[in-house]
Short mmCIF file of C-alpha atoms in Angstrom, two decimals:
data_model
loop_
_atom_site.label_atom_id
_atom_site.label_comp_id
_atom_site.label_asym_id
_atom_site.label_seq_id
_atom_site.Cartn_x
_atom_site.Cartn_y
_atom_site.Cartn_z
CA MET A 206 -38.23 51.12 -39.60
CA ARG A 207 -39.81 47.69 -39.61
CA ALA A 208 -38.59 44.62 -37.76
CA CYS A 209 -38.62 40.95 -38.69
CA ALA A 210 -38.20 38.40 -35.90
CA LEU A 211 -37.54 34.70 -36.27
CA LEU A 212 -38.73 32.47 -33.44
CA GLY A 213 -37.94 28.81 -32.87
CA GLY A 214 -41.05 27.24 -34.46
CA PRO A 215 -40.73 24.49 -37.07
CA LYS A 216 -39.01 25.34 -40.35
CA THR A 217 -41.70 23.40 -42.18
CA GLN A 218 -44.04 26.32 -41.45
CA TRP A 219 -41.73 29.00 -42.82
CA PRO A 220 -42.87 30.96 -45.85
CA THR A 221 -41.17 29.99 -49.08
CA ASP A 222 -37.87 31.82 -49.69
CA LEU A 223 -37.67 33.18 -46.16
CA GLN A 224 -33.89 33.45 -46.41
CA ALA A 225 -33.95 35.66 -49.51
CA PHE A 226 -36.82 37.70 -48.13
CA LEU A 227 -35.13 38.40 -44.79
CA ALA A 228 -31.80 39.14 -46.45
CA ALA A 229 -33.50 41.72 -48.66
CA ARG A 230 -35.38 43.27 -45.73
CA GLN A 231 -32.21 43.57 -43.65
CA ALA A 232 -30.34 45.07 -46.59
CA ALA A 233 -33.17 47.60 -46.94
CA GLY A 234 -32.69 48.67 -43.33
CA ASP A 235 -35.17 46.52 -41.39
CA LEU A 236 -34.19 45.33 -37.95
CA LEU A 237 -33.58 41.57 -37.93
CA ILE A 238 -34.24 39.86 -34.61
CA GLY A 239 -33.45 36.34 -33.50
CA VAL A 240 -35.57 35.01 -30.65
CA ASP A 241 -33.74 32.31 -28.71
CA ARG A 242 -33.18 29.34 -31.08
CA GLY A 243 -34.38 31.61 -33.90
CA SER A 244 -31.01 33.39 -33.59
CA LEU A 245 -29.23 30.19 -34.50
CA LEU A 246 -31.68 29.48 -37.31
CA LEU A 247 -30.85 32.92 -38.76
CA GLU A 248 -27.14 32.16 -38.55
CA GLU A 249 -27.78 28.89 -40.37
CA LEU A 250 -29.39 30.99 -43.12
CA ASN A 251 -26.19 33.07 -43.24
CA LEU A 252 -28.00 35.98 -41.70
CA VAL A 253 -26.67 37.82 -38.65
CA PRO A 254 -29.42 39.15 -36.40
CA ASP A 255 -29.10 42.80 -35.38
CA LEU A 256 -30.65 41.83 -32.05
CA ALA A 257 -30.80 38.43 -30.36
CA VAL A 258 -32.90 37.72 -27.28
CA GLY A 259 -33.10 34.50 -25.30
CA ASP A 260 -31.74 32.32 -22.58
CA PHE A 261 -30.18 30.13 -25.31
CA ASP A 262 -30.43 27.12 -23.03
CA SER A 263 -31.01 24.71 -25.90
CA LEU A 264 -27.93 25.85 -27.85
CA LYS A 265 -24.58 24.11 -27.83
CA LYS A 266 -21.59 26.08 -26.55
CA THR A 267 -20.15 26.51 -30.04
CA GLU A 268 -23.50 27.70 -31.38
CA LEU A 269 -23.83 30.27 -28.62
CA ALA A 270 -20.21 31.35 -29.09
CA GLN A 271 -20.95 32.15 -32.72
CA ILE A 272 -23.93 34.30 -31.74
CA GLU A 273 -21.95 36.03 -29.00
CA GLU A 274 -19.22 36.85 -31.48
CA ASN A 275 -21.20 38.37 -34.30
CA VAL A 276 -24.53 39.70 -33.01
CA PRO A 277 -24.21 43.43 -32.27
CA ASP A 278 -26.95 43.50 -29.61
CA LEU A 279 -27.26 40.31 -27.59
CA ARG A 280 -29.58 40.27 -24.59
CA TYR A 281 -29.89 37.38 -22.20
CA SER A 282 -33.26 36.63 -20.71
CA ILE A 283 -34.02 34.86 -17.45
CA PRO A 284 -36.07 31.67 -17.88
CA GLU A 285 -38.32 32.17 -14.83
CA LYS A 286 -39.47 35.60 -15.78
CA ASP A 287 -42.68 37.49 -16.42
CA PHE A 288 -42.06 37.87 -20.13
CA THR A 289 -41.31 35.29 -22.79
CA ASP A 290 -38.36 35.81 -25.11
CA ALA A 291 -40.74 36.82 -27.90
CA GLU A 292 -42.39 39.36 -25.61
CA LEU A 293 -39.01 40.79 -24.58
CA ALA A 294 -37.98 41.02 -28.24
CA THR A 295 -41.23 42.85 -28.99
CA LYS A 296 -40.62 45.33 -26.17
CA TYR A 297 -37.03 45.97 -27.25
CA ALA A 298 -38.10 46.43 -30.87
CA PHE A 299 -40.85 48.96 -30.21
CA VAL A 300 -39.32 50.76 -27.22
CA ASP A 301 -35.55 50.69 -27.75
CA TYR A 302 -35.45 50.55 -31.55
CA GLN A 303 -38.66 52.51 -32.11
CA VAL A 304 -39.77 50.25 -34.94
CA ASP A 305 -43.13 50.93 -36.57
CA ALA A 306 -44.09 47.32 -37.17
CA LEU A 307 -42.98 43.81 -36.32
CA THR A 308 -43.47 40.60 -38.29
CA LEU A 309 -43.03 37.31 -36.43
CA TYR A 310 -41.87 34.21 -38.30
CA GLY A 311 -41.47 30.80 -36.71
CA ALA A 312 -44.27 31.70 -34.29
CA THR A 313 -46.73 29.06 -35.50
CA GLY A 314 -46.90 25.29 -35.74
CA GLY A 315 -45.19 22.77 -33.52
CA ARG A 316 -45.78 23.21 -29.83
CA LEU A 317 -49.26 24.57 -29.20
CA ASP A 318 -48.30 26.11 -25.83
CA HIS A 319 -45.75 28.24 -27.67
CA PHE A 320 -48.12 29.15 -30.46
CA LEU A 321 -50.89 30.21 -28.08
CA THR A 322 -48.45 32.34 -26.09
CA ASN A 323 -47.36 34.08 -29.28
CA LEU A 324 -50.94 34.51 -30.50
CA LEU A 325 -52.22 35.88 -27.21
CA MET A 326 -49.30 38.24 -26.51
CA VAL A 327 -51.20 41.20 -27.94
CA VAL A 328 -54.12 40.59 -25.61
CA LYS A 329 -51.90 41.27 -22.58
CA SER A 330 -52.08 44.81 -21.27
CA ASP A 331 -48.34 45.30 -21.74
CA PHE A 332 -48.57 44.54 -25.45
CA SER A 333 -52.06 45.48 -26.65
CA GLN A 334 -50.77 48.92 -27.64
CA TYR A 335 -48.69 47.20 -30.34
CA ALA A 336 -51.45 44.88 -31.57
CA GLU A 337 -52.10 46.65 -34.87
CA ASN A 338 -48.36 46.76 -35.60
CA ILE A 339 -47.64 43.07 -35.14
CA GLU A 340 -48.29 40.25 -37.59
CA LEU A 341 -47.66 36.50 -37.59
CA VAL A 342 -46.67 35.03 -40.94
CA ASP A 343 -46.13 31.45 -42.04
CA GLN A 344 -46.32 29.51 -45.27
CA GLN A 345 -50.11 29.62 -45.48
CA ASN A 346 -51.32 32.26 -43.02
CA GLU A 347 -50.92 35.97 -42.44
CA LEU A 348 -52.47 36.93 -39.13
CA ARG A 349 -53.06 40.54 -38.12
CA PHE A 350 -54.70 42.08 -35.08
CA TYR A 351 -57.24 44.88 -34.88
CA TRP A 352 -58.42 47.29 -32.23
CA PRO A 353 -62.02 48.49 -32.04
CA GLY A 354 -63.06 50.74 -34.91
CA GLN A 355 -63.80 50.56 -38.61
CA HIS A 356 -61.24 48.79 -40.77
CA LEU A 357 -60.83 48.11 -44.45
CA VAL A 358 -59.03 44.76 -44.61
CA ASN A 359 -57.11 44.49 -47.86
CA ARG A 360 -56.64 41.16 -49.57
CA LEU A 361 -53.00 40.07 -49.46
CA PRO A 362 -51.44 38.64 -52.62
CA GLY A 363 -52.25 34.96 -53.07
CA TYR A 364 -55.07 34.78 -50.55
CA THR A 365 -58.83 34.22 -51.04
CA TYR A 366 -59.94 32.80 -47.71
CA PHE A 367 -59.90 34.51 -44.37
CA GLY A 368 -61.02 33.92 -40.81
CA VAL A 369 -62.10 36.45 -38.23
CA ALA A 370 -61.30 35.51 -34.65
CA PRO A 371 -62.13 37.72 -31.68
CA LEU A 372 -59.46 36.83 -29.12
CA THR A 373 -61.44 38.42 -26.30
CA ALA A 374 -65.05 39.29 -25.62
CA VAL A 375 -66.31 41.35 -28.56
CA THR A 376 -69.23 43.69 -29.16
CA GLY A 377 -70.78 45.07 -32.34
CA LEU A 378 -68.75 42.88 -34.69
CA SER A 379 -69.73 43.38 -38.32
CA ILE A 380 -68.25 41.98 -41.52
CA THR A 381 -69.48 43.47 -44.78
CA GLY A 382 -68.44 43.05 -48.40
CA ALA A 383 -67.43 39.39 -47.93
CA LYS A 384 -68.99 36.03 -48.78
CA TYR A 385 -70.37 35.55 -45.26
CA GLU A 386 -71.51 38.75 -43.61
CA LEU A 387 -71.97 39.39 -39.92
CA ASN A 388 -74.05 42.14 -38.36
CA ASN A 389 -73.48 43.60 -34.91
CA TYR A 390 -72.42 40.30 -33.35
CA THR A 391 -71.62 40.12 -29.67
CA SER A 392 -69.78 37.38 -27.78
CA ALA A 393 -68.63 37.15 -24.20
CA VAL A 394 -65.94 34.61 -25.15
CA PRO A 395 -63.34 34.26 -27.92
CA LEU A 396 -64.32 32.42 -31.08
CA SER A 397 -63.23 31.96 -34.68
CA PHE A 398 -65.28 32.40 -37.84
CA ALA A 399 -63.34 30.33 -40.38
CA SER A 400 -63.43 29.95 -44.16
CA ASN A 401 -64.85 33.31 -45.13
CA GLU A 402 -63.90 34.60 -48.59
CA PHE A 403 -63.19 37.85 -50.32
CA LEU A 404 -65.86 38.50 -52.95
CA PRO A 405 -64.85 37.83 -56.56
CA GLY A 406 -63.23 40.94 -57.99
CA GLN A 407 -63.07 42.61 -54.59
CA ASP A 408 -59.79 43.24 -52.87
CA ALA A 409 -61.05 44.20 -49.44
CA PHE A 410 -63.82 43.76 -46.90
CA ASP A 411 -65.07 45.93 -44.07
CA LEU A 412 -64.55 44.93 -40.47
CA SER A 413 -65.87 46.87 -37.52
CA PHE A 414 -66.41 46.28 -33.84
CA ALA A 415 -66.83 48.34 -30.69
CA LYS A 416 -64.89 46.40 -28.09
CA GLY A 417 -62.24 43.67 -27.96
CA ILE A 418 -59.21 42.57 -29.97
CA VAL A 419 -59.87 40.72 -33.21
CA ALA A 420 -57.47 38.65 -35.32
CA VAL A 421 -57.94 38.42 -39.06
CA ILE A 422 -56.23 35.45 -40.66
CA GLN A 423 -55.71 35.44 -44.41
CA THR A 424 -55.15 31.81 -45.21
CA LYS A 425 -54.78 29.26 -47.98
CA ASP A 426 -54.72 25.52 -48.48
CA ILE A 427 -51.40 23.98 -49.38
CA ASP A 428 -51.58 21.23 -51.94
CA ARG A 429 -48.54 19.39 -50.77
CA TYR A 430 -50.43 18.37 -47.65
CA GLN A 431 -53.07 16.72 -49.78
CA SER A 432 -50.58 14.65 -51.71
CA ILE A 433 -48.30 13.39 -48.97
CA MET B 1085 -67.88 4.12 -26.08
CA ARG B 1086 -65.19 6.53 -27.21
CA ALA B 1087 -64.98 8.26 -30.58
CA CYS B 1088 -62.01 9.19 -32.75
CA ALA B 1089 -62.53 11.82 -35.44
CA LEU B 1090 -60.15 12.71 -38.24
CA LEU B 1091 -60.38 16.25 -39.60
CA GLY B 1092 -58.74 17.64 -42.72
CA GLY B 1093 -55.63 19.21 -41.18
CA PRO B 1094 -52.16 18.44 -42.53
CA LYS B 1095 -50.95 14.84 -42.34
CA THR B 1096 -47.55 16.13 -41.26
CA GLN B 1097 -49.12 16.84 -37.86
CA TRP B 1098 -50.60 13.38 -37.36
CA PRO B 1099 -49.29 11.27 -34.50
CA THR B 1100 -46.97 8.47 -35.52
CA ASP B 1101 -48.76 5.25 -36.49
CA LEU B 1102 -52.17 6.89 -36.65
CA GLN B 1103 -53.43 4.23 -39.05
CA ALA B 1104 -52.59 1.32 -36.77
CA PHE B 1105 -53.90 3.18 -33.76
CA LEU B 1106 -57.26 4.04 -35.34
CA ALA B 1107 -57.64 0.54 -36.78
CA ALA B 1108 -57.14 -0.92 -33.31
CA ARG B 1109 -59.54 1.54 -31.71
CA GLN B 1110 -62.24 0.82 -34.26
CA ALA B 1111 -61.71 -2.93 -33.84
CA ALA B 1112 -62.13 -2.44 -30.10
CA GLY B 1113 -65.50 -0.78 -30.65
CA ASP B 1114 -64.71 2.93 -30.81
CA LEU B 1115 -66.73 5.09 -33.16
CA LEU B 1116 -64.60 6.27 -36.08
CA ILE B 1117 -65.66 9.59 -37.60
CA GLY B 1118 -64.49 11.29 -40.78
CA VAL B 1119 -64.99 15.04 -40.88
CA ASP B 1120 -65.27 16.29 -44.45
CA ARG B 1121 -61.92 15.61 -46.17
CA GLY B 1122 -60.96 13.57 -43.12
CA SER B 1123 -63.39 10.92 -44.41
CA LEU B 1124 -61.34 10.51 -47.56
CA LEU B 1125 -58.10 10.50 -45.56
CA LEU B 1126 -59.49 7.60 -43.51
CA GLU B 1127 -60.39 5.72 -46.69
CA GLU B 1128 -56.83 6.29 -47.92
CA LEU B 1129 -55.69 4.61 -44.69
CA ASN B 1130 -57.95 1.66 -45.56
CA LEU B 1131 -60.28 2.61 -42.74
CA VAL B 1132 -64.02 3.02 -43.25
CA PRO B 1133 -65.52 5.68 -41.01
CA ASP B 1134 -68.65 4.64 -39.09
CA LEU B 1135 -69.88 8.20 -39.48
CA ALA B 1136 -68.91 10.80 -42.05
CA VAL B 1137 -69.94 14.47 -41.82
CA GLY B 1138 -69.25 17.22 -44.33
CA ASP B 1139 -70.25 19.08 -47.43
CA PHE B 1140 -67.48 17.20 -49.26
CA ASP B 1141 -67.11 20.12 -51.67
CA SER B 1142 -63.40 19.60 -52.10
CA LEU B 1143 -63.73 15.92 -53.03
CA LYS B 1144 -63.76 14.53 -56.56
CA LYS B 1145 -66.88 12.69 -57.69
CA THR B 1146 -65.15 9.31 -57.54
CA GLU B 1147 -63.86 10.03 -54.05
CA LEU B 1148 -67.31 10.99 -52.82
CA ALA B 1149 -68.86 7.96 -54.54
CA GLN B 1150 -66.54 5.70 -52.55
CA ILE B 1151 -67.59 7.34 -49.28
CA GLU B 1152 -71.27 7.17 -50.25
CA GLU B 1153 -70.91 3.49 -51.00
CA ASN B 1154 -69.21 2.23 -47.87
CA VAL B 1155 -69.87 4.63 -44.98
CA PRO B 1156 -72.84 3.37 -42.92
CA ASP B 1157 -73.87 6.80 -41.62
CA LEU B 1158 -73.20 9.66 -44.02
CA ARG B 1159 -74.53 13.10 -43.18
CA TYR B 1160 -74.30 16.07 -45.48
CA SER B 1161 -73.77 19.50 -43.98
CA ILE B 1162 -74.72 22.84 -45.45
CA PRO B 1163 -71.75 25.16 -45.98
CA GLU B 1164 -73.46 28.39 -44.87
CA LYS B 1165 -74.55 27.06 -41.55
CA ASP B 1166 -74.25 27.88 -37.88
CA PHE B 1167 -72.06 24.88 -37.10
CA THR B 1168 -68.83 23.72 -38.65
CA ASP B 1169 -68.48 20.12 -39.80
CA ALA B 1170 -66.37 19.35 -36.73
CA GLU B 1171 -69.02 20.85 -34.49
CA LEU B 1172 -71.76 18.80 -36.18
CA ALA B 1173 -69.65 15.65 -35.82
CA THR B 1174 -69.20 16.43 -32.13
CA LYS B 1175 -72.94 16.88 -31.64
CA TYR B 1176 -73.75 13.66 -33.48
CA ALA B 1177 -71.14 11.74 -31.50
CA PHE B 1178 -72.28 12.86 -28.04
CA VAL B 1179 -76.03 13.13 -28.71
CA ASP B 1180 -76.84 10.43 -31.27
CA TYR B 1181 -74.11 7.93 -30.46
CA GLN B 1182 -73.89 8.77 -26.76
CA VAL B 1183 -70.09 8.52 -26.74
CA ASP B 1184 -68.27 9.27 -23.50
CA ALA B 1185 -65.26 10.97 -25.06
CA LEU B 1186 -64.04 12.31 -28.38
CA THR B 1187 -60.47 12.64 -29.64
CA LEU B 1188 -59.87 14.96 -32.60
CA TYR B 1189 -56.99 14.29 -34.99
CA GLY B 1190 -56.13 16.51 -37.94
CA ALA B 1191 -57.48 19.47 -36.00
CA THR B 1192 -54.16 21.31 -35.67
CA GLY B 1193 -51.57 22.83 -37.98
CA GLY B 1194 -52.13 24.25 -41.43
CA ARG B 1195 -54.83 26.88 -41.66
CA LEU B 1196 -54.97 28.90 -38.47
CA ASP B 1197 -58.62 29.88 -39.00
CA HIS B 1198 -59.51 26.19 -38.92
CA PHE B 1199 -57.32 25.46 -35.92
CA LEU B 1200 -58.75 28.34 -33.88
CA THR B 1201 -62.29 27.23 -34.71
CA ASN B 1202 -61.47 23.72 -33.51
CA LEU B 1203 -59.72 24.98 -30.39
CA LEU B 1204 -62.48 27.38 -29.42
CA MET B 1205 -65.41 25.04 -30.11
CA VAL B 1206 -65.63 24.04 -26.45
CA VAL B 1207 -65.93 27.67 -25.38
CA LYS B 1208 -69.22 28.00 -27.28
CA SER B 1209 -72.31 27.51 -25.14
CA ASP B 1210 -73.53 24.64 -27.36
CA PHE B 1211 -70.34 22.66 -26.73
CA SER B 1212 -68.94 23.68 -23.35
CA GLN B 1213 -70.80 20.78 -21.73
CA TYR B 1214 -68.51 18.41 -23.66
CA ALA B 1215 -65.28 20.29 -22.89
CA GLU B 1216 -63.84 17.79 -20.44
CA ASN B 1217 -64.63 14.92 -22.81
CA ILE B 1218 -62.88 16.31 -25.89
CA GLU B 1219 -59.17 16.27 -26.65
CA LEU B 1220 -57.03 17.41 -29.57
CA VAL B 1221 -54.07 15.20 -30.39
CA ASP B 1222 -51.23 15.64 -32.85
CA GLN B 1223 -47.67 14.42 -33.16
CA GLN B 1224 -46.35 16.61 -30.37
CA ASN B 1225 -49.32 17.89 -28.40
CA GLU B 1226 -52.20 16.48 -26.37
CA LEU B 1227 -54.62 19.24 -25.50
CA ARG B 1228 -57.39 18.78 -22.96
CA PHE B 1229 -59.98 21.16 -21.56
CA TYR B 1230 -61.04 21.72 -17.96
CA TRP B 1231 -64.04 23.22 -16.22
CA PRO B 1232 -63.74 25.10 -12.93
CA GLY B 1233 -62.77 22.92 -9.98
CA GLN B 1234 -59.80 21.00 -8.63
CA HIS B 1235 -58.01 18.71 -11.03
CA LEU B 1236 -55.11 16.33 -10.85
CA VAL B 1237 -53.50 16.47 -14.29
CA ASN B 1238 -51.66 13.24 -14.99
CA ARG B 1239 -48.53 13.19 -17.10
CA LEU B 1240 -49.11 11.44 -20.40
CA PRO B 1241 -46.48 8.97 -21.65
CA GLY B 1242 -43.62 10.72 -23.41
CA TYR B 1243 -44.35 14.21 -22.16
CA THR B 1244 -42.42 16.48 -19.76
CA TYR B 1245 -43.52 19.97 -20.76
CA PHE B 1246 -46.96 21.44 -20.51
CA GLY B 1247 -48.74 24.73 -21.03
CA VAL B 1248 -51.80 26.07 -19.25
CA ALA B 1249 -54.00 28.32 -21.35
CA PRO B 1250 -57.20 29.88 -20.06
CA LEU B 1251 -59.33 30.26 -23.20
CA THR B 1252 -61.65 32.69 -21.46
CA ALA B 1253 -61.51 35.05 -18.51
CA VAL B 1254 -60.31 33.05 -15.52
CA THR B 1255 -60.37 33.51 -11.74
CA GLY B 1256 -58.49 31.80 -8.92
CA LEU B 1257 -56.13 29.89 -11.20
CA SER B 1258 -53.56 27.90 -9.24
CA ILE B 1259 -50.90 25.45 -10.41
CA THR B 1260 -49.12 23.45 -7.72
CA GLY B 1261 -46.65 20.58 -7.82
CA ALA B 1262 -45.05 21.77 -11.06
CA LYS B 1263 -41.81 23.58 -11.96
CA TYR B 1264 -43.53 26.97 -12.20
CA GLU B 1265 -46.34 27.45 -9.72
CA LEU B 1266 -49.19 29.90 -9.91
CA ASN B 1267 -51.32 31.09 -7.01
CA ASN B 1268 -54.85 32.41 -7.33
CA TYR B 1269 -54.25 34.14 -10.66
CA THR B 1270 -57.00 36.15 -12.29
CA SER B 1271 -57.21 37.37 -15.87
CA ALA B 1272 -60.00 39.11 -17.77
CA VAL B 1273 -58.61 37.86 -21.09
CA PRO B 1274 -57.29 34.55 -22.45
CA LEU B 1275 -53.59 33.85 -22.17
CA SER B 1276 -51.12 30.99 -22.32
CA PHE B 1277 -48.48 30.00 -19.78
CA ALA B 1278 -46.03 27.96 -21.86
CA SER B 1279 -43.10 25.69 -21.07
CA ASN B 1280 -44.05 24.55 -17.61
CA GLU B 1281 -42.72 21.13 -16.54
CA PHE B 1282 -43.76 18.17 -14.47
CA LEU B 1283 -41.43 17.84 -11.49
CA PRO B 1284 -38.79 15.11 -11.73
CA GLY B 1285 -40.25 11.86 -10.46
CA GLN B 1286 -43.77 13.32 -10.33
CA ASP B 1287 -46.46 12.14 -12.67
CA ALA B 1288 -49.09 14.78 -12.00
CA PHE B 1289 -49.67 18.39 -11.00
CA ASP B 1290 -52.62 20.13 -9.40
CA LEU B 1291 -54.71 22.60 -11.34
CA SER B 1292 -57.57 24.56 -9.87
CA PHE B 1293 -59.62 27.58 -10.84
CA ALA B 1294 -63.00 29.06 -9.98
CA LYS B 1295 -64.29 30.38 -13.29
CA GLY B 1296 -63.52 29.93 -17.01
CA ILE B 1297 -62.40 27.17 -19.36
CA VAL B 1298 -58.74 26.21 -19.29
CA ALA B 1299 -56.76 24.18 -21.81
CA VAL B 1300 -53.80 22.09 -20.67
CA ILE B 1301 -51.38 21.19 -23.43
CA GLN B 1302 -48.90 18.40 -22.83
CA THR B 1303 -46.25 19.04 -25.43
CA LYS B 1304 -42.80 18.03 -26.66
CA ASP B 1305 -40.14 19.22 -29.03
CA ILE B 1306 -39.62 17.18 -32.15
CA ASP B 1307 -36.02 16.72 -33.15
CA ARG B 1308 -36.67 16.35 -36.82
CA TYR B 1309 -37.65 20.02 -36.98
CA GLN B 1310 -34.26 20.97 -35.65
CA SER B 1311 -32.39 18.98 -38.23
CA ILE B 1312 -34.28 19.82 -41.42
#
């Protein structure tokens, strides 16, 4: 089983047709999770989360009452805690629901403190075991995490550009079969190689490294930003 | 002299009244920098950058001709290079123009590979010397970088929340005089503590750490995202 979680990030960053997509995934048996305000956003999309996690501090009484009434598994979090709501939701999904993979929506854009917490969750020792099974998706980015090893990174539909960002110290980082190659690169600090490209006619590139956690971001420009 | 640079990130993330603000800064003697497409965006705001840096690949001939005609200092970059356009602009600003500080606009939102490259620039050995003199500003975040030491972080107008994000390994990290305190925290990997708050009636908190580079993000929610 897969899980889809909606966090409270700005709707402007949502992928197109998120409502229809999530409705179809839930109908197909995926676990649908609302993280704090994300639970309300799901309700507004006429979707009922299977699991809702949060302190719900920012919700009105009537909004919370609706969630309390129709969400089968509602779990309150404590604000001054060791784990964020998104981290708790991730734990519940993988441990209690035994999901194979988790996609986070609403995890990007808006407040940068929130985004960085979501991005760096998989670097924490409690969550690194799930790194390769978590992705962040918004309207112009699909971000996945990799452990050390050799990986064939497949091009996702609609994407040409990608970035490779070690989120920790990294050793032996190589990128082959892409526009800009990298050979056995080592860095003691995180960094981001942006604007790489899949080769014409190629639908994958090779990524390998010996140590660290690396994010690969498939990404595209969005014309509407150019014309505003 | 200070410098303001506009990068090519989405306009939706710009601070309110960016045009008036940049016009006033330039009139007051600040250096105005256009980074690649940011140069055209400045021209569209009826502002002429003092310095423009980029390969300008994504610009139409007529757009580039305009920049070539009226920008006093135009420097072409090579796409397959060691430094990004933003990094080159930073070098030119601090080295050639001897500016004291640099504020980056259009550096957030949109493509996450670009954002992470902008965020992590100051972690690179070529740029870490400028870390405390660079900030990233958008409509709901002001992100500043700190070297090891003791810092009094002053509340910026309009902000209550902040996040503290070590971008590298960190030792001895303490936060005092804030809602959530931290005492002598050590981490081998980057992480982000989100949603901290200035204390009521207090306009600063104390931040100290012994090793690493730490970002402090003053941040706010934006109501229009809730009501879309």
